[in-house]
mmCIF file of C-alpha atoms and ligand atoms in Angstrom:
data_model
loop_
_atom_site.group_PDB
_atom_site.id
_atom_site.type_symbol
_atom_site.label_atom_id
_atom_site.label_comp_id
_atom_site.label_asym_id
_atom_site.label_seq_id
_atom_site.Cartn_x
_atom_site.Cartn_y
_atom_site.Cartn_z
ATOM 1 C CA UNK A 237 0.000 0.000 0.000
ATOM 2 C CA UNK A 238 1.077 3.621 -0.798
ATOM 3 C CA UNK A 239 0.543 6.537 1.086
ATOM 4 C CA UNK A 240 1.228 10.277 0.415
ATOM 5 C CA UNK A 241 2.119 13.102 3.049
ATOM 6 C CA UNK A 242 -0.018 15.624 3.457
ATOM 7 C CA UNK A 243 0.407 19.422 5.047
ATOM 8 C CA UNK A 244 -0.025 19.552 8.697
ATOM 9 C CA UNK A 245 -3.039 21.356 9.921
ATOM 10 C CA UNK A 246 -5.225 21.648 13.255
ATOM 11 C CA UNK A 247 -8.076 20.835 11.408
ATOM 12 C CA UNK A 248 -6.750 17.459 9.980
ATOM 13 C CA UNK A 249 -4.706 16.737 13.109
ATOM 14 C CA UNK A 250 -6.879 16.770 15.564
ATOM 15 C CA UNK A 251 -8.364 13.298 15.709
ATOM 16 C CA UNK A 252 -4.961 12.433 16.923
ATOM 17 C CA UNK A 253 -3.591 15.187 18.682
ATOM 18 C CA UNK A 254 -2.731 19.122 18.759
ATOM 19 C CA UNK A 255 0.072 20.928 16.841
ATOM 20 C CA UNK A 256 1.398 24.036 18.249
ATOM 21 C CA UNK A 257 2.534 26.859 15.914
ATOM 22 C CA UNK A 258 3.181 30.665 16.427
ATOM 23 C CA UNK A 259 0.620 30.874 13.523
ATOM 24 C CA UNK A 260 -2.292 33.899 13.997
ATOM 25 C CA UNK A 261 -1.976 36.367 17.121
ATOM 26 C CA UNK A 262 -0.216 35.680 20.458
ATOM 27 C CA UNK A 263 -2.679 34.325 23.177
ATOM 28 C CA UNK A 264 -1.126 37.047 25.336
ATOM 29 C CA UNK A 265 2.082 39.502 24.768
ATOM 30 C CA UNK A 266 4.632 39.194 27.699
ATOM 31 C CA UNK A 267 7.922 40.305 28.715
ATOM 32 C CA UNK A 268 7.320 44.104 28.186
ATOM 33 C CA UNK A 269 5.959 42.901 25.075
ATOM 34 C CA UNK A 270 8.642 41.655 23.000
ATOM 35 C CA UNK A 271 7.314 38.381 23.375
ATOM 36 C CA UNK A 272 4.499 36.687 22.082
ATOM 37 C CA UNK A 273 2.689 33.741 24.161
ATOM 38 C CA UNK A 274 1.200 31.036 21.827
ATOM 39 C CA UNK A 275 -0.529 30.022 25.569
ATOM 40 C CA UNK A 276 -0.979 26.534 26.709
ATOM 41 C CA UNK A 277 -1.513 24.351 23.109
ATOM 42 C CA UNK A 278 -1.518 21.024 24.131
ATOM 43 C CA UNK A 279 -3.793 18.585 25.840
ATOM 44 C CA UNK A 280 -0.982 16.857 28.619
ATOM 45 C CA UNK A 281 -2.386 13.506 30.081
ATOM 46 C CA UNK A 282 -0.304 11.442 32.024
ATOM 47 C CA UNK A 283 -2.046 8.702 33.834
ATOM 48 C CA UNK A 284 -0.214 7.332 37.222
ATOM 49 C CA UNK A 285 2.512 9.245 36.547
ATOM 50 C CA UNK A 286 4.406 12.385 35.719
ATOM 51 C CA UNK A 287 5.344 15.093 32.742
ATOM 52 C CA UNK A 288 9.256 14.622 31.778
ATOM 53 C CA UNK A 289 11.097 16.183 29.150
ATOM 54 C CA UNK A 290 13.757 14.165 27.339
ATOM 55 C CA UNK A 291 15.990 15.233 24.014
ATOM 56 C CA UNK A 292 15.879 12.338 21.065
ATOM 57 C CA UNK A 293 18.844 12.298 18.920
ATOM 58 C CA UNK A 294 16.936 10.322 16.106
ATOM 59 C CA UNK A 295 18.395 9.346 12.690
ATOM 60 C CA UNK A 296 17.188 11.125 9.741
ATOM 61 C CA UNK A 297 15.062 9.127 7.314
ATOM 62 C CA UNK A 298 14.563 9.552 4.061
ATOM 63 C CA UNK A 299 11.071 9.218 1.194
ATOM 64 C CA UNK A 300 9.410 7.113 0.398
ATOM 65 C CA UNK A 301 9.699 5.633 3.761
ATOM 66 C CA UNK A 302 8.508 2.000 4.643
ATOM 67 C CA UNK A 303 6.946 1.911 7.280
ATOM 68 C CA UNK A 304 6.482 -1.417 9.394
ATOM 69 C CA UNK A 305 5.590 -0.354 12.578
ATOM 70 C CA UNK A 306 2.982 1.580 14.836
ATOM 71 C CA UNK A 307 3.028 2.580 18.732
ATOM 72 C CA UNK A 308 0.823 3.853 21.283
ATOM 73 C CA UNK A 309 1.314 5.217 24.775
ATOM 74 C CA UNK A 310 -1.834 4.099 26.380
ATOM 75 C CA UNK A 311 -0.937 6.189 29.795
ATOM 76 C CA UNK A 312 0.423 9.037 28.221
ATOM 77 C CA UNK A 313 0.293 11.530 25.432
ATOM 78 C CA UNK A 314 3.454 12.440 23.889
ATOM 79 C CA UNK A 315 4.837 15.532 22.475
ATOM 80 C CA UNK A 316 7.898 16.024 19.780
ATOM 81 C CA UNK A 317 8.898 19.577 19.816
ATOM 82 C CA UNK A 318 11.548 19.903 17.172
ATOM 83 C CA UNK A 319 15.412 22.076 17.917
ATOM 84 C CA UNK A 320 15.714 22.825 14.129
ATOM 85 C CA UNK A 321 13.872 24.371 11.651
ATOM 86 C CA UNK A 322 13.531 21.328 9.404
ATOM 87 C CA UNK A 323 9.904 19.238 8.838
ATOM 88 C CA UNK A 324 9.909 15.770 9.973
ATOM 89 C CA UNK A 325 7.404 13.115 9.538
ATOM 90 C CA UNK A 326 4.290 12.696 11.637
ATOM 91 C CA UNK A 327 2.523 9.516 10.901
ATOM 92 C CA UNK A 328 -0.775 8.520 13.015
ATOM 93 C CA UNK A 329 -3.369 5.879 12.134
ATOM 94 C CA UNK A 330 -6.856 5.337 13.843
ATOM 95 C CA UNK A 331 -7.903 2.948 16.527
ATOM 96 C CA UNK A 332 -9.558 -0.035 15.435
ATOM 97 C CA UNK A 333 -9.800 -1.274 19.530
ATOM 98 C CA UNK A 334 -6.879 -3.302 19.729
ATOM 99 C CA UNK A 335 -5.393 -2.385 16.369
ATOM 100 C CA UNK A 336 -4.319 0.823 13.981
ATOM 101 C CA UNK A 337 -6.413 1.024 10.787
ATOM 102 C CA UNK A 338 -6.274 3.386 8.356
ATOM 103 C CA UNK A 339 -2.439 5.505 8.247
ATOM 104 C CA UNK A 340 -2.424 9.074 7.686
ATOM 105 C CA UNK A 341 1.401 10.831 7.039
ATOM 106 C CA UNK A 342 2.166 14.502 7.580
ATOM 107 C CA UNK A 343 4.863 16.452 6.754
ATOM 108 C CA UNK A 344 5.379 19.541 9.413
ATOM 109 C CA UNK A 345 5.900 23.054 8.228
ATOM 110 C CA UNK A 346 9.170 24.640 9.661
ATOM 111 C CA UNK A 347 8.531 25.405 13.538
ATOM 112 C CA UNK A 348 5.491 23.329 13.956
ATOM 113 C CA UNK A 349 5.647 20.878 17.167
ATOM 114 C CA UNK A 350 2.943 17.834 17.606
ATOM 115 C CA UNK A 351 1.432 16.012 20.504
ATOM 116 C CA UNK A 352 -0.757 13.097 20.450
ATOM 117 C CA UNK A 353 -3.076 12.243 22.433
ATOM 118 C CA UNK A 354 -2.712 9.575 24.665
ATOM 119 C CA UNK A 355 -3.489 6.417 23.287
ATOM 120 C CA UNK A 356 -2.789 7.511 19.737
ATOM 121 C CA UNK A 357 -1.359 4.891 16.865
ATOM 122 C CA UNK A 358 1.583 6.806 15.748
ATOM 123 C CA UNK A 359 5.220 6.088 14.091
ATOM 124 C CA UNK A 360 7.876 6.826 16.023
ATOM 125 C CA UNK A 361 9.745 9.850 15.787
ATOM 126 C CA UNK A 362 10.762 10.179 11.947
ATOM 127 C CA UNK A 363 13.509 13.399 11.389
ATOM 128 C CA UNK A 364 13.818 14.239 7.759
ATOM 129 C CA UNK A 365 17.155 16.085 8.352
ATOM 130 C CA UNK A 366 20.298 15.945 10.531
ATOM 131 C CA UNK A 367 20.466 16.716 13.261
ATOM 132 C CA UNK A 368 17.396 15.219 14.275
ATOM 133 C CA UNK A 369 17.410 17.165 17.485
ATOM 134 C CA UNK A 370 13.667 16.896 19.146
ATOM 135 C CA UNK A 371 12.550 17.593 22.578
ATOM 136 C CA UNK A 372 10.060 15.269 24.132
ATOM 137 C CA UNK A 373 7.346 15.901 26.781
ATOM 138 C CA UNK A 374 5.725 12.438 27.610
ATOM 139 C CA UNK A 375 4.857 10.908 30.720
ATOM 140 C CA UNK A 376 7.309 8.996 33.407
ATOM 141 C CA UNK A 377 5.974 6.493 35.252
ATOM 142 C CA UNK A 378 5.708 2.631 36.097
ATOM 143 C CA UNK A 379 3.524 0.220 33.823
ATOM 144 C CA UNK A 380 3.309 -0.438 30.129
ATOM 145 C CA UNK A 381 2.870 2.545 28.889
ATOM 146 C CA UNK A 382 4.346 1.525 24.760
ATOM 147 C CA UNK A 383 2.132 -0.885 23.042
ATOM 148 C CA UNK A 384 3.141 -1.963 19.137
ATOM 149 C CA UNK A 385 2.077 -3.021 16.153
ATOM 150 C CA UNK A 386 4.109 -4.855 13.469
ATOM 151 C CA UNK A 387 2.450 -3.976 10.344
ATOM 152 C CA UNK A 388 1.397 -6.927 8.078
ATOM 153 C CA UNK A 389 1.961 -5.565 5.213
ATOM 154 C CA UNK A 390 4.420 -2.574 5.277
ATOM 155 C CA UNK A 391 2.887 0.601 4.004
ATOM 156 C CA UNK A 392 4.894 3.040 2.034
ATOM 157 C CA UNK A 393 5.214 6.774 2.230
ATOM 158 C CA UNK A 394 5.729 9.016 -0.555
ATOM 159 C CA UNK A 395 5.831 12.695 -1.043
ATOM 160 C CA UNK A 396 2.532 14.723 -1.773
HETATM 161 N N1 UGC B 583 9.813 5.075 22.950
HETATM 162 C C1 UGC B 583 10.137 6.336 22.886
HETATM 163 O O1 UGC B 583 10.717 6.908 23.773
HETATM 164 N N2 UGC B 583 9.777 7.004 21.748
HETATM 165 C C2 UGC B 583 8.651 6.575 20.997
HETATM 166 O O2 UGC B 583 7.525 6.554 21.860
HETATM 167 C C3 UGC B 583 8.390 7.475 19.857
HETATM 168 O O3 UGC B 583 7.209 7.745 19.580
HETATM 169 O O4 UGC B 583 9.388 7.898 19.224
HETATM 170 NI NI1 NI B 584 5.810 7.262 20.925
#
């Protein structure tokens, strides 16, 4: 099966989780006004447990991509919060109860972030570019909290 990115939006996100962009007018000016607060964008859920904030040095991948595996964090949500200015590759897929279904691929604009929402099928963190410098926000805590999904079939991601 082939799939092709699409641009990230709100609109189309949002079955899966938030994105936070300094897109439209601050929620509030601060610091004598020379800065702009996009205020509190994301929906945080961490059951049993804690917010932490890690750095991911991931390896940059390339398109099409093959993509052969799914994830969830059924205790958490998770956030990737990029340290470059370089897209990177979101991929999501719904929840069919105990497994993904359809895939969905989106290609950031420069300084967009993502979180899902906890419990969403999503491919793991997937840099387009060196460095591949992210920070994380996702819960810490005892239990399961990763569940995968070895795809079948792998599904392959092309450019839109
Ligand atoms: N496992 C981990 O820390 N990262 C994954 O959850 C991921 O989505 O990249
Ligand atoms: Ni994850």
């Amino acid at each position: 099966m082939v799939i092709r990115t699409q641009p990230l939006t709100a609109d189309a996100f949002a079955p899966y989780g938030d994105v936070l962009d300094c897109a439209g007018t601050p929620d509030k000016m601060i610091n004598e006004g020379l800065c702009g607060r996009f205020h509190d964008r994301a929906a945080l859920d961490f059951e049993d447990g804690r917010a932490g904030v890690s750095l991911f040095q991931a390896q940059p991948r390339d398109l099409p991509y093959e993509l052969t595996l799914l994830e969830r964090h059924p205790q958490g949500s998770q956030a990737f919060i990029p340290m470059s200015f370089d897209p990177f590759l979101v991929i999501v897929a719904q929840d069919l109860g105990n497994k993904p279904g359809e895939v969905a691929a989106f290609l950031t604009a420069q300084g967009q972030a993502i979180n899902f929402h906890k419990g969403t099928w999503h491919g793991v963190l997937t840099p387009l570019h060196a460095p591949g410098l992210f920070a994380v926000v996702d819960r810490i805590g005892d239990g399961a909290n990763l569940e995968e999904f070895r795809l079948e079939h792998p599904v392959m991601i092309e450019r839109g």
